[in-house]
Amino acid sequence: MKNHLLPRLLFTALCAMGLPVLAQQASPNVVWIDAMNLTEVEQGWGQVHAGKSVDGHPITLNNVVYAHGIGTHADGNIVITLHGAATRFSATVGVDDEATKEGSVVFTVLVDGKERVKTPVLKRGDTQVISIDVTGAKQLTLQLDDAGDGINNDHGDWADAKLELAPGARQKPEIVTTPATPPRYVHQAESEVPQIHGARIIGATPGRDFLFRIPATGKGPLSYGAANLPSGLKLNPATGIISGALKAAGTTRVILSARGPKGRATRELTIVGGEHKLALTPPMGWNSWNVWAGAVDEDKVKAAADEMISTGLAAHGYSYINIDDTWEAGRDDKGNILTNKKFPDMARLSGYIHKKGLRFGIYSSPGPQTCAGYTASYEHEDQDAASYAAWGVDYLKYDWCSYGRIAKDDHSLPALMKPYQVMGASLNKVNRDIVYSLCQYGMGEVWKWGADPSIGGNAWRTTGDIVDNWHSLRGIIESQAGHEVYAGPGHWNDPDMLMVGIVGFGKTHPTHLKPNEQILHISMWSLLAAPILIGCDMTKMDQFTLDLLANDETIDINQDPLGKAASRVVKDGNREVWARPLFDGTKAVGLVNMDNEPQKITVKWADLGLKAPQAVRDLWLHKNLGTINGSYTVEVPAHGCVLLKVKGVGRK
């Protein structure tokens, strides 16, 4: 969901045009909010700016320009510690004039946790003045919400936002910051003894291209084996790449092996041949948007594929290399989609990726244009699906974007389903297996119908776009409770791509998520059985990022063949317990702390439906904790997660 913003003149030009500019004189008893440290301000898109709109222009509400204020984007959250020093908070709020008519927001002000002001839904042209007494208060919270219709163009301004101080106040108010405490994890050196990782089950359609790279680690060189391969498939023992095409439907249990100087490993892989048997575990790989956005090109995609191999992430089960938006360049005289100069030959790029045993993904929209304004698939679905198949595409992300102009004001379920039904039918016509990912932000409770046979979705976005801050991460996690009943093998809830490592949508920077927030991020995506699509610059991953992504104990949870996503079994304020059953009869359990301070969290075996004493293992410390009766209590870092695996004593 990328925003299309109207062109803006510079601040001085606005003055010259005669637009009123509101500039108030500073006072020693006034603290402007835009003078505070804004680095901890969290919002659903973009970066907050002091004295400017979210897009970096002068703050303008209903044609009035304000010299002071903060331009934010829904959903946003500003928490200010007052130290009892302030007497009044005031601001003029509304949707900045730069937004389109789609923008609609609600402003809420809380004082010491109690709601004091909540505006009606405001759209462009609407403003409201807020002025409240905060004498003696300890905390002020300024919230910007999306009014329940998504965050597109929700550019909310806190114009002239300021605090008046009590005479003689010793401490000035300040925006709350959460300390970046050391991450609760232990680096685990990779064993030289061979081990096989990743998915334990894979599906494909008979007669169509099959590709699977055996994910194995250990001191090399490794040689690979695959006993009992079904007819039509062959293994390259030097690379571990299984290719070919299944000759018949059915289920085959294959014994994979990897041998090296330090030993040999084996693992069972179930291969399922049949119609609609794709994505039997959540897809794992890389997508270009969260790091490169419109700056993506062929060289960056090839570099990601190279790094997937050289960093060893492919050896842990990652396989997709997906191009997001901005590869398109109109159509030829027959209506066939063209690629732009950044991607001169998609079939050649696909072949480069496939040669490594990896899979190739692409992006489009059901509307006339993609989110970034490039050519999309409206009324050319059959042609585009045929082009994707000819190029060797294995994954399609299909983003709602401009289809809103086609649907107009029709938000009925048939209208929401229609564009995905159309492309689903087109994909069914081609002789290639293409994983179908619906990107439409959870509209119409897509988790209830995305897997409908008329659509055939393999994954569907359940939320708006993720950004690399705590407010975004927490909001997405909290919104997932209850969706788990709609997920399973072949159809997964997708809470969006990962925000660890170097990210930034073309303006790259280290993620703003703190280390323990990143651990929570990976833990929850594993518990939720979500697609694991890396969103960072693969060429610049530090050891911590690699440790997060290559933790085989979390990957095993995500790729568990039972395919049962976690449910939230306990919510006690900011303390939560999430759990999911695994194929071997054990349970994965996440103890989640949403608080700004460390919290002791207890998981009771009874809450998990367990009775016997449980053997407990900590999956980030890589440590067995022993056999524990009744319950387990542990201190969880602020914004953190302790991820456990528990099994009854006596289980194998």
XYZ file of C-alpha atoms in Angstrom:
652
model
C 0.000 0.000 0.000
C 1.993 2.949 -1.248
C 0.652 6.475 -1.113
C 0.112 8.707 -4.136
C 0.717 12.268 -2.942
C -0.243 15.538 -4.605
C 2.567 17.886 -5.655
C 3.345 20.619 -3.109
C 4.988 24.025 -3.340
C 7.720 25.056 -0.966
C 6.869 26.879 2.236
C 8.069 30.244 0.951
C 6.100 29.856 -2.248
C 2.938 29.230 -0.248
C 3.431 32.519 1.503
C 3.936 34.237 -1.833
C 0.698 32.753 -3.116
C -1.192 34.441 -0.332
C -2.073 31.355 1.702
C -2.337 32.199 5.408
C 0.621 31.040 7.453
C 0.086 30.554 11.173
C 3.269 31.129 13.170
C 3.116 31.584 16.933
C 5.778 33.268 19.049
C 7.822 31.049 21.325
C 7.423 31.413 25.089
C 9.663 30.192 27.902
C 6.623 28.442 29.364
C 5.783 26.616 26.104
C 7.302 23.398 24.756
C 6.573 22.658 21.115
C 6.105 18.952 20.459
C 8.096 19.279 17.230
C 11.136 20.385 19.280
C 11.259 17.019 21.083
C 13.256 13.941 20.056
C 10.966 12.363 17.448
C 13.009 9.232 16.749
C 10.702 7.090 18.905
C 7.474 8.247 17.256
C 5.801 5.249 15.649
C 3.407 5.225 12.746
C 2.016 3.035 9.988
C 3.919 4.534 7.056
C 6.837 6.855 6.381
C 8.803 8.912 8.872
C 7.597 11.640 11.205
C 8.867 15.170 10.480
C 9.230 18.174 12.775
C 7.276 21.100 11.402
C 6.426 19.259 8.179
C 3.856 16.852 6.814
C 4.591 13.137 6.570
C 5.721 13.743 2.993
C 8.082 16.535 4.062
C 6.014 19.563 3.046
C 4.763 22.501 5.132
C 1.932 21.414 7.414
C -1.265 22.631 5.758
C -4.819 22.125 7.025
C -7.710 23.518 5.023
C -5.375 25.917 3.179
C -3.776 27.243 6.387
C -0.018 26.662 6.722
C 1.371 26.065 10.230
C 4.945 26.834 11.187
C 4.899 24.294 14.033
C 3.538 20.790 14.348
C 4.130 17.130 13.541
C 3.043 15.422 10.347
C 2.266 11.775 11.091
C 0.601 8.840 9.378
C -2.016 6.433 10.709
C -1.711 4.317 12.673
C 0.471 6.530 14.854
C 1.352 6.775 18.509
C 3.271 9.463 20.451
C 3.844 8.906 24.174
C 5.139 11.879 26.188
C 6.332 11.797 29.789
C 5.109 15.012 31.424
C 6.857 14.746 34.818
C 3.886 16.638 36.262
C 5.366 19.792 34.727
C 2.676 20.693 32.175
C -0.651 22.454 32.640
C -2.224 22.357 29.171
C -1.919 20.565 25.850
C -3.275 22.112 22.674
C -3.191 21.444 18.925
C -5.198 21.838 15.748
C -5.658 18.455 14.093
C -6.774 17.229 10.700
C -5.794 15.478 7.461
C -3.055 17.376 5.650
C -4.059 18.990 2.366
C -1.437 16.871 0.578
C -3.583 13.728 1.036
C -6.211 12.656 -1.459
C -9.871 12.408 -0.592
C -9.241 8.833 0.574
C -7.578 10.026 3.782
C -9.722 9.596 6.915
C -8.477 9.546 10.495
C -9.449 9.746 14.155
C -7.321 11.638 16.688
C -7.351 10.480 20.321
C -5.659 12.070 23.344
C -5.136 10.076 26.538
C -3.928 11.529 29.832
C -2.478 9.001 32.274
C -4.151 6.253 30.238
C -7.637 7.806 30.283
C -9.262 9.045 27.108
C -9.802 12.794 27.202
C -10.476 13.625 23.563
C -11.589 11.530 20.603
C -12.461 13.330 17.391
C -15.047 12.173 14.903
C -13.712 10.818 11.608
C -11.848 13.696 9.957
C -11.167 13.935 6.245
C -9.271 16.471 4.165
C -10.665 19.915 4.880
C -11.875 19.000 8.380
C -10.065 20.428 11.392
C -10.619 20.361 15.135
C -8.987 22.370 17.904
C -7.916 20.398 20.976
C -7.166 22.109 24.283
C -7.125 20.147 27.540
C -5.933 20.629 31.103
C -3.061 18.268 31.982
C -2.081 19.788 35.323
C -0.181 17.251 37.427
C -0.430 14.499 34.787
C 2.431 12.057 34.295
C 1.851 10.865 30.737
C 0.246 12.158 27.545
C -0.541 9.835 24.613
C -1.401 11.151 21.150
C -2.944 8.545 18.861
C -3.809 8.690 15.168
C -6.057 5.870 13.969
C -7.167 4.910 10.473
C -10.951 5.216 11.034
C -11.379 1.527 10.217
C -10.869 1.825 6.441
C -7.141 1.213 6.042
C -4.243 3.665 6.226
C -4.095 4.831 2.613
C -3.424 8.602 2.505
C -4.074 8.962 6.248
C -1.708 11.931 6.661
C -2.690 13.329 10.052
C -1.228 16.586 11.365
C -0.874 17.702 14.979
C -0.517 21.350 13.950
C 0.732 23.837 16.556
C 0.968 20.976 19.064
C 2.415 22.339 22.295
C 2.497 22.001 26.049
C 2.238 24.902 28.469
C 4.413 24.451 31.549
C 3.758 25.259 35.149
C 5.805 28.198 36.503
C 9.145 26.990 37.821
C 8.870 23.520 36.247
C 12.203 21.758 36.721
C 11.849 18.946 34.180
C 10.675 19.379 30.656
C 8.321 16.856 29.041
C 9.952 14.362 26.698
C 8.877 11.629 24.312
C 9.157 8.192 25.907
C 11.986 6.003 24.627
C 12.322 2.265 25.131
C 15.880 1.203 25.974
C 17.542 -1.094 23.447
C 18.390 -3.810 25.979
C 20.693 -6.659 24.904
C 18.833 -9.322 22.945
C 17.819 -12.410 24.853
C 19.396 -14.999 22.612
C 22.576 -17.025 22.206
C 24.528 -17.266 18.968
C 24.775 -20.891 17.956
C 27.744 -21.861 15.846
C 26.789 -24.034 12.906
C 27.682 -27.678 13.372
C 30.194 -29.269 11.021
C 28.149 -32.465 11.187
C 25.620 -32.492 8.318
C 22.017 -31.607 9.161
C 18.934 -31.317 6.925
C 16.487 -28.477 7.524
C 13.419 -26.736 6.169
C 10.148 -28.192 4.945
C 9.249 -31.840 5.568
C 6.517 -31.833 2.914
C 6.186 -30.335 -0.569
C 3.466 -30.512 -3.206
C 3.361 -30.119 -6.977
C 1.080 -30.708 -9.944
C 1.980 -33.742 -12.098
C 3.370 -32.774 -15.474
C 4.633 -29.362 -14.347
C 8.167 -28.233 -13.509
C 9.310 -29.411 -10.087
C 12.211 -27.794 -8.228
C 13.506 -28.435 -4.716
C 16.945 -27.758 -3.274
C 17.785 -30.014 -0.327
C 18.481 -27.594 2.543
C 21.488 -29.008 4.362
C 24.324 -27.588 6.451
C 27.628 -29.029 7.576
C 31.276 -29.003 6.640
C 31.588 -29.500 2.905
C 31.832 -30.561 0.310
C 28.465 -32.271 0.752
C 27.024 -34.942 -1.489
C 23.305 -35.593 -1.555
C 20.969 -38.545 -1.852
C 17.229 -39.012 -2.280
C 15.970 -42.572 -1.917
C 12.556 -43.489 -3.358
C 12.106 -40.435 -5.559
C 8.780 -40.604 -7.412
C 8.814 -41.223 -11.136
C 9.723 -38.159 -13.187
C 12.088 -36.574 -10.661
C 15.872 -36.710 -10.576
C 18.547 -35.534 -8.133
C 21.844 -33.835 -8.874
C 23.990 -35.399 -6.118
C 26.548 -32.590 -6.241
C 24.107 -29.683 -5.797
C 21.211 -31.343 -3.951
C 18.748 -29.979 -6.524
C 15.765 -32.215 -7.311
C 14.093 -31.359 -10.615
C 11.874 -32.770 -13.335
C 8.098 -33.256 -13.328
C 5.962 -35.723 -11.402
C 4.416 -38.292 -13.718
C 1.454 -39.104 -11.478
C -0.547 -37.955 -8.497
C 0.070 -39.530 -5.109
C 2.104 -39.288 -1.922
C 5.702 -40.481 -1.738
C 7.968 -40.583 1.286
C 11.505 -39.830 0.198
C 14.585 -40.258 2.381
C 16.927 -37.351 1.831
C 20.576 -37.598 2.807
C 23.566 -35.295 3.003
C 27.094 -36.640 3.460
C 30.274 -34.702 4.256
C 33.694 -35.139 5.888
C 32.108 -34.993 9.366
C 29.279 -37.478 8.866
C 25.911 -38.115 7.258
C 22.377 -36.868 7.931
C 19.017 -38.210 6.769
C 15.509 -36.797 6.879
C 12.159 -37.778 5.447
C 10.522 -35.526 2.850
C 6.947 -36.188 1.773
C 6.262 -35.308 -1.870
C 2.588 -34.871 -2.724
C 1.483 -34.885 -6.340
C -1.958 -33.559 -7.239
C -4.084 -30.557 -8.123
C -3.821 -27.522 -5.825
C -1.081 -28.959 -3.618
C 1.185 -25.906 -3.514
C 2.556 -24.181 -0.383
C 1.919 -27.076 1.981
C 4.195 -25.153 4.333
C 4.512 -21.333 4.406
C 6.735 -19.947 1.614
C 10.212 -18.858 2.703
C 12.404 -16.501 0.726
C 13.106 -12.845 -0.083
C 11.077 -9.936 -1.483
C 12.539 -6.717 -2.860
C 10.085 -4.079 -1.608
C 11.011 -3.451 2.025
C 14.604 -2.678 1.129
C 14.632 -1.438 -2.471
C 11.063 -0.376 -3.339
C 11.318 1.385 -6.733
C 15.136 1.157 -6.769
C 15.029 -2.585 -7.474
C 16.720 -3.858 -10.625
C 18.040 -7.090 -12.107
C 21.458 -6.791 -10.471
C 19.951 -6.375 -7.009
C 17.718 -9.409 -7.529
C 20.627 -11.525 -8.768
C 22.664 -10.365 -5.758
C 19.878 -11.507 -3.446
C 19.896 -14.932 -5.102
C 23.686 -15.128 -4.831
C 23.585 -14.192 -1.154
C 20.806 -16.679 -0.434
C 23.360 -19.345 -1.358
C 26.570 -17.804 -0.022
C 25.148 -16.852 3.388
C 23.780 -20.360 3.804
C 20.153 -19.261 4.149
C 19.149 -21.541 1.274
C 20.670 -24.361 3.314
C 18.133 -23.558 6.045
C 15.105 -23.740 3.738
C 14.724 -20.314 2.086
C 13.909 -20.678 -1.596
C 11.934 -17.775 -3.164
C 13.504 -14.688 -4.774
C 10.588 -12.307 -5.435
C 10.513 -9.037 -7.394
C 7.928 -6.585 -6.102
C 6.585 -3.496 -7.911
C 8.246 -1.271 -10.592
C 9.426 -3.867 -13.136
C 6.623 -3.153 -15.646
C 6.752 -1.030 -18.817
C 3.399 -0.988 -20.600
C 2.240 -3.444 -23.280
C 3.079 -4.316 -26.862
C 0.621 -3.960 -29.755
C -0.857 -7.369 -28.888
C -1.405 -6.451 -25.256
C 1.454 -8.492 -23.782
C 3.096 -7.056 -20.677
C 6.563 -5.573 -21.190
C 9.441 -5.183 -18.770
C 11.349 -1.934 -18.318
C 15.077 -1.336 -18.742
C 15.761 -2.437 -15.158
C 14.701 -5.970 -16.151
C 15.731 -6.521 -19.770
C 15.029 -10.269 -19.825
C 12.781 -11.882 -17.218
C 13.204 -15.403 -18.607
C 16.978 -15.059 -18.371
C 16.732 -13.796 -14.783
C 14.384 -16.626 -13.885
C 16.835 -19.127 -15.343
C 19.667 -17.614 -13.296
C 17.635 -18.108 -10.122
C 16.375 -21.593 -11.022
C 19.908 -22.788 -11.786
C 20.695 -22.230 -8.114
C 17.732 -24.400 -7.086
C 15.769 -21.320 -5.994
C 12.321 -20.149 -7.107
C 11.306 -16.919 -8.829
C 8.458 -14.583 -7.834
C 6.839 -11.523 -9.380
C 4.239 -8.852 -8.606
C 1.150 -7.296 -10.191
C -2.228 -5.751 -9.393
C -5.801 -6.448 -10.569
C -6.279 -2.741 -11.286
C -5.087 -0.697 -14.265
C -1.959 0.350 -12.355
C 0.193 -1.062 -9.585
C 0.593 0.736 -6.273
C 3.639 2.567 -7.634
C 1.783 3.590 -10.803
C 3.150 0.970 -13.220
C 1.180 -1.160 -15.698
C -0.979 -3.764 -13.971
C -3.161 -6.676 -15.079
C -6.703 -5.280 -15.417
C -8.410 -6.912 -18.433
C -5.146 -8.668 -19.370
C -5.160 -11.411 -16.745
C -4.921 -14.353 -19.169
C -2.076 -12.726 -21.090
C -0.157 -11.869 -17.939
C -0.549 -15.343 -16.454
C 0.728 -16.796 -19.738
C 3.703 -14.407 -19.689
C 4.533 -15.353 -16.107
C 4.446 -19.043 -17.009
C 6.680 -18.460 -20.043
C 9.166 -16.557 -17.877
C 9.291 -19.355 -15.292
C 7.508 -17.525 -12.470
C 6.814 -19.606 -9.340
C 5.089 -17.018 -7.114
C 2.686 -14.130 -7.780
C 1.961 -11.358 -5.289
C -1.289 -9.720 -6.455
C -1.811 -6.298 -4.866
C -5.251 -4.568 -4.735
C -3.932 -1.016 -5.396
C -5.811 0.806 -8.164
C -8.563 -1.799 -8.370
C -10.339 0.434 -5.884
C -11.071 2.706 -8.844
C -12.780 -0.196 -10.601
C -14.747 -1.363 -7.571
C -15.540 2.279 -6.702
C -17.847 2.336 -3.681
C -18.773 -1.336 -3.862
C -17.256 -2.957 -0.768
C -19.452 -6.053 -0.934
C -17.887 -9.484 -0.597
C -18.494 -10.399 -4.270
C -16.749 -7.157 -5.326
C -13.753 -7.871 -3.086
C -13.461 -11.455 -4.334
C -13.954 -10.764 -8.041
C -10.470 -9.568 -9.117
C -8.825 -12.454 -7.279
C -11.211 -14.938 -8.854
C -10.333 -13.589 -12.291
C -6.576 -13.989 -11.852
C -7.037 -17.301 -10.049
C -8.862 -18.632 -13.115
C -6.096 -17.304 -15.372
C -3.377 -19.007 -13.329
C -5.318 -22.271 -13.563
C -5.094 -22.088 -17.368
C -1.301 -22.133 -17.540
C 0.861 -25.238 -17.368
C 2.956 -24.029 -14.450
C 2.710 -24.157 -10.665
C 2.513 -20.560 -9.392
C 1.923 -19.842 -5.705
C -0.866 -17.246 -5.503
C -0.499 -14.588 -2.800
C -3.415 -12.183 -2.334
C -2.344 -8.745 -1.156
C -5.416 -6.727 -0.177
C -4.765 -5.861 3.471
C -7.433 -8.020 5.089
C -10.453 -6.324 3.507
C -13.684 -8.279 3.803
C -12.019 -10.694 6.242
C -10.077 -12.298 3.415
C -8.895 -15.097 5.708
C -12.447 -16.483 5.506
C -12.545 -16.730 1.699
C -9.020 -16.484 0.279
C -8.781 -20.267 -0.082
C -12.194 -20.568 -1.757
C -11.882 -22.891 -4.795
C -13.040 -20.054 -7.047
C -9.865 -18.151 -6.036
C -7.308 -20.697 -4.913
C -5.226 -18.329 -2.797
C -2.191 -19.861 -1.114
C -1.639 -16.859 1.190
C -3.410 -13.599 1.916
C -2.378 -10.418 3.637
C -4.252 -9.908 6.876
C -3.028 -6.355 7.565
C -1.799 -3.119 6.029
C 1.881 -2.702 5.204
C 4.409 -3.303 7.952
C 7.014 -0.670 8.807
C 10.052 -1.011 11.023
C 8.738 0.340 14.310
C 7.185 -1.064 17.465
C 3.750 0.432 16.910
C 3.442 -1.303 13.540
C 4.783 -4.648 14.779
C 2.622 -4.688 17.879
C -0.517 -3.711 15.979
C -0.015 -6.495 13.452
C 0.619 -9.140 16.107
C -2.419 -8.119 18.149
C -4.630 -8.225 15.049
C -3.812 -11.864 14.288
C -5.643 -13.446 17.222
C -8.533 -15.538 15.921
C -7.313 -15.795 12.327
C -5.482 -19.061 12.984
C -8.549 -21.231 12.343
C -8.471 -20.212 8.664
C -4.835 -21.161 8.027
C -3.456 -24.543 7.091
C -1.440 -26.448 4.498
C -1.787 -24.677 1.172
C -3.393 -21.496 2.542
C -1.731 -19.164 5.036
C -2.387 -15.904 6.853
C 0.248 -13.370 5.802
C 1.023 -10.512 8.258
C 3.499 -9.036 5.715
C 7.221 -9.312 5.078
C 10.088 -9.211 7.557
C 11.617 -5.986 8.868
C 14.991 -7.187 10.171
C 18.394 -6.179 8.831
C 19.005 -3.267 6.434
C 15.617 -2.038 5.176
C 14.129 1.284 4.097
C 12.092 1.182 0.842
C 14.957 2.501 -1.286
C 16.469 4.759 1.412
C 18.245 2.032 3.296
C 19.013 2.041 7.006
C 19.286 -0.518 9.794
C 15.827 -1.526 10.966
C 14.371 0.702 13.658
C 13.113 -2.398 15.471
C 15.188 -2.985 18.585
C 16.941 -6.354 18.949
C 14.334 -7.911 21.255
C 11.568 -6.612 18.984
C 13.251 -8.420 16.094
C 13.338 -11.630 18.122
C 9.614 -11.184 18.828
C 9.049 -10.528 15.111
C 10.663 -13.803 14.014
C 9.139 -15.767 16.890
C 5.593 -14.644 16.120
C 5.863 -15.197 12.352
C 7.014 -18.741 13.153
C 4.200 -19.334 15.630
C 1.610 -17.854 13.247
C 2.706 -20.150 10.393
C 3.213 -17.025 8.288
C 5.211 -16.738 5.063
C 8.800 -15.854 5.968
C 9.885 -13.370 3.296
C 13.106 -11.528 4.104
C 12.875 -7.811 3.373
C 16.470 -6.660 3.825
C 19.603 -6.015 1.789
C 20.968 -9.538 1.554
C 24.469 -8.260 0.806
C 24.789 -6.464 4.160
C 23.513 -8.877 6.804
C 25.303 -8.814 10.145
C 25.683 -11.838 12.403
C 22.635 -10.982 14.486
C 20.397 -10.812 11.404
C 21.763 -14.123 10.142
C 21.232 -15.693 13.562
C 17.613 -14.518 13.529
C 16.908 -15.862 10.064
C 18.874 -19.104 10.292
C 17.586 -20.381 13.638
C 16.539 -23.892 12.632
C 14.488 -24.306 15.797
C 12.210 -21.421 14.822
C 12.187 -22.505 11.168
C 11.026 -25.976 12.222
C 8.065 -24.376 13.974
C 7.182 -22.247 10.959
C 7.552 -25.186 8.541
C 5.833 -27.759 10.738
C 3.907 -30.103 8.408
C 0.837 -30.212 10.656
C 0.236 -26.612 9.632
C -1.679 -25.510 12.734
C -1.082 -21.814 13.407
C -0.772 -20.519 16.966
C -3.667 -19.159 18.972
C -3.454 -16.673 21.819
C -4.306 -18.719 24.889
C -3.636 -16.059 27.553
C -3.861 -12.273 27.514
C -3.168 -10.579 30.831
C -2.708 -6.890 30.096
C 0.550 -6.621 28.179
C 1.497 -10.227 28.931
C 0.446 -12.866 26.420
C 0.911 -16.582 25.743
C 0.603 -17.986 22.226
C 0.816 -21.699 21.404
C 0.545 -24.113 18.482
C 0.614 -27.916 18.245
C 3.382 -29.562 16.229
C 3.385 -32.739 14.151
C 5.451 -34.705 16.672
C 2.950 -34.172 19.513
C 4.884 -31.321 21.140
C 3.829 -27.685 21.418
C 5.546 -24.440 20.516
C 4.837 -21.696 23.042
C 5.575 -17.985 22.877
C 5.623 -15.860 26.042
C 5.142 -12.316 24.737
C 5.759 -9.063 26.591
C 4.089 -6.033 24.979
C 5.073 -3.802 27.906
C 7.809 -1.151 27.917
C 9.448 -2.831 30.905
C 10.594 -6.431 31.523
C 7.794 -8.616 32.854
C 7.646 -12.038 34.461
C 5.280 -14.208 32.435
C 3.928 -17.611 33.452
C 2.638 -20.326 31.157
C 0.472 -22.927 32.892
C 0.369 -26.376 31.357
C -3.376 -26.460 32.012
C -3.823 -23.416 29.746
C -2.229 -25.463 26.967
C -4.417 -28.484 27.597
C -1.483 -30.375 29.123
C -1.346 -32.358 32.374
C 1.872 -34.297 32.670
C 5.197 -32.713 33.641
C 6.738 -31.104 30.580
C 10.261 -31.157 29.259
C 10.979 -27.549 28.266
C 13.478 -26.168 25.755
C 14.268 -22.485 25.135
C 14.627 -22.044 21.364
C 16.558 -18.741 21.391
C 18.938 -19.805 24.137
C 19.186 -23.279 22.487
C 18.983 -24.775 25.934
C 17.046 -27.586 27.610
C 15.505 -26.249 30.816
C 14.635 -29.620 32.354
C 11.374 -31.265 33.363
C 8.934 -28.800 34.919
C 5.676 -29.416 36.767
C 2.540 -27.326 36.471
C 3.871 -24.105 34.964
C 6.946 -22.197 33.890
C 7.762 -18.573 34.759
C 10.453 -16.463 33.114
C 11.339 -12.774 32.837
C 10.669 -11.588 29.287
C 12.390 -8.426 27.983
C 10.346 -5.377 27.061
C 8.819 -5.866 23.596
C 10.264 -9.372 23.646
C 9.417 -13.041 23.398
C 10.637 -16.224 25.048
C 10.020 -19.075 22.612
C 9.676 -22.557 24.063
C 9.064 -26.100 22.930
C 7.347 -28.339 25.480
C 6.665 -32.046 25.442
C 5.285 -34.435 27.994
C 7.807 -36.605 29.769
C 7.974 -39.987 28.079
C 7.237 -38.641 24.595
C 9.676 -39.490 21.868
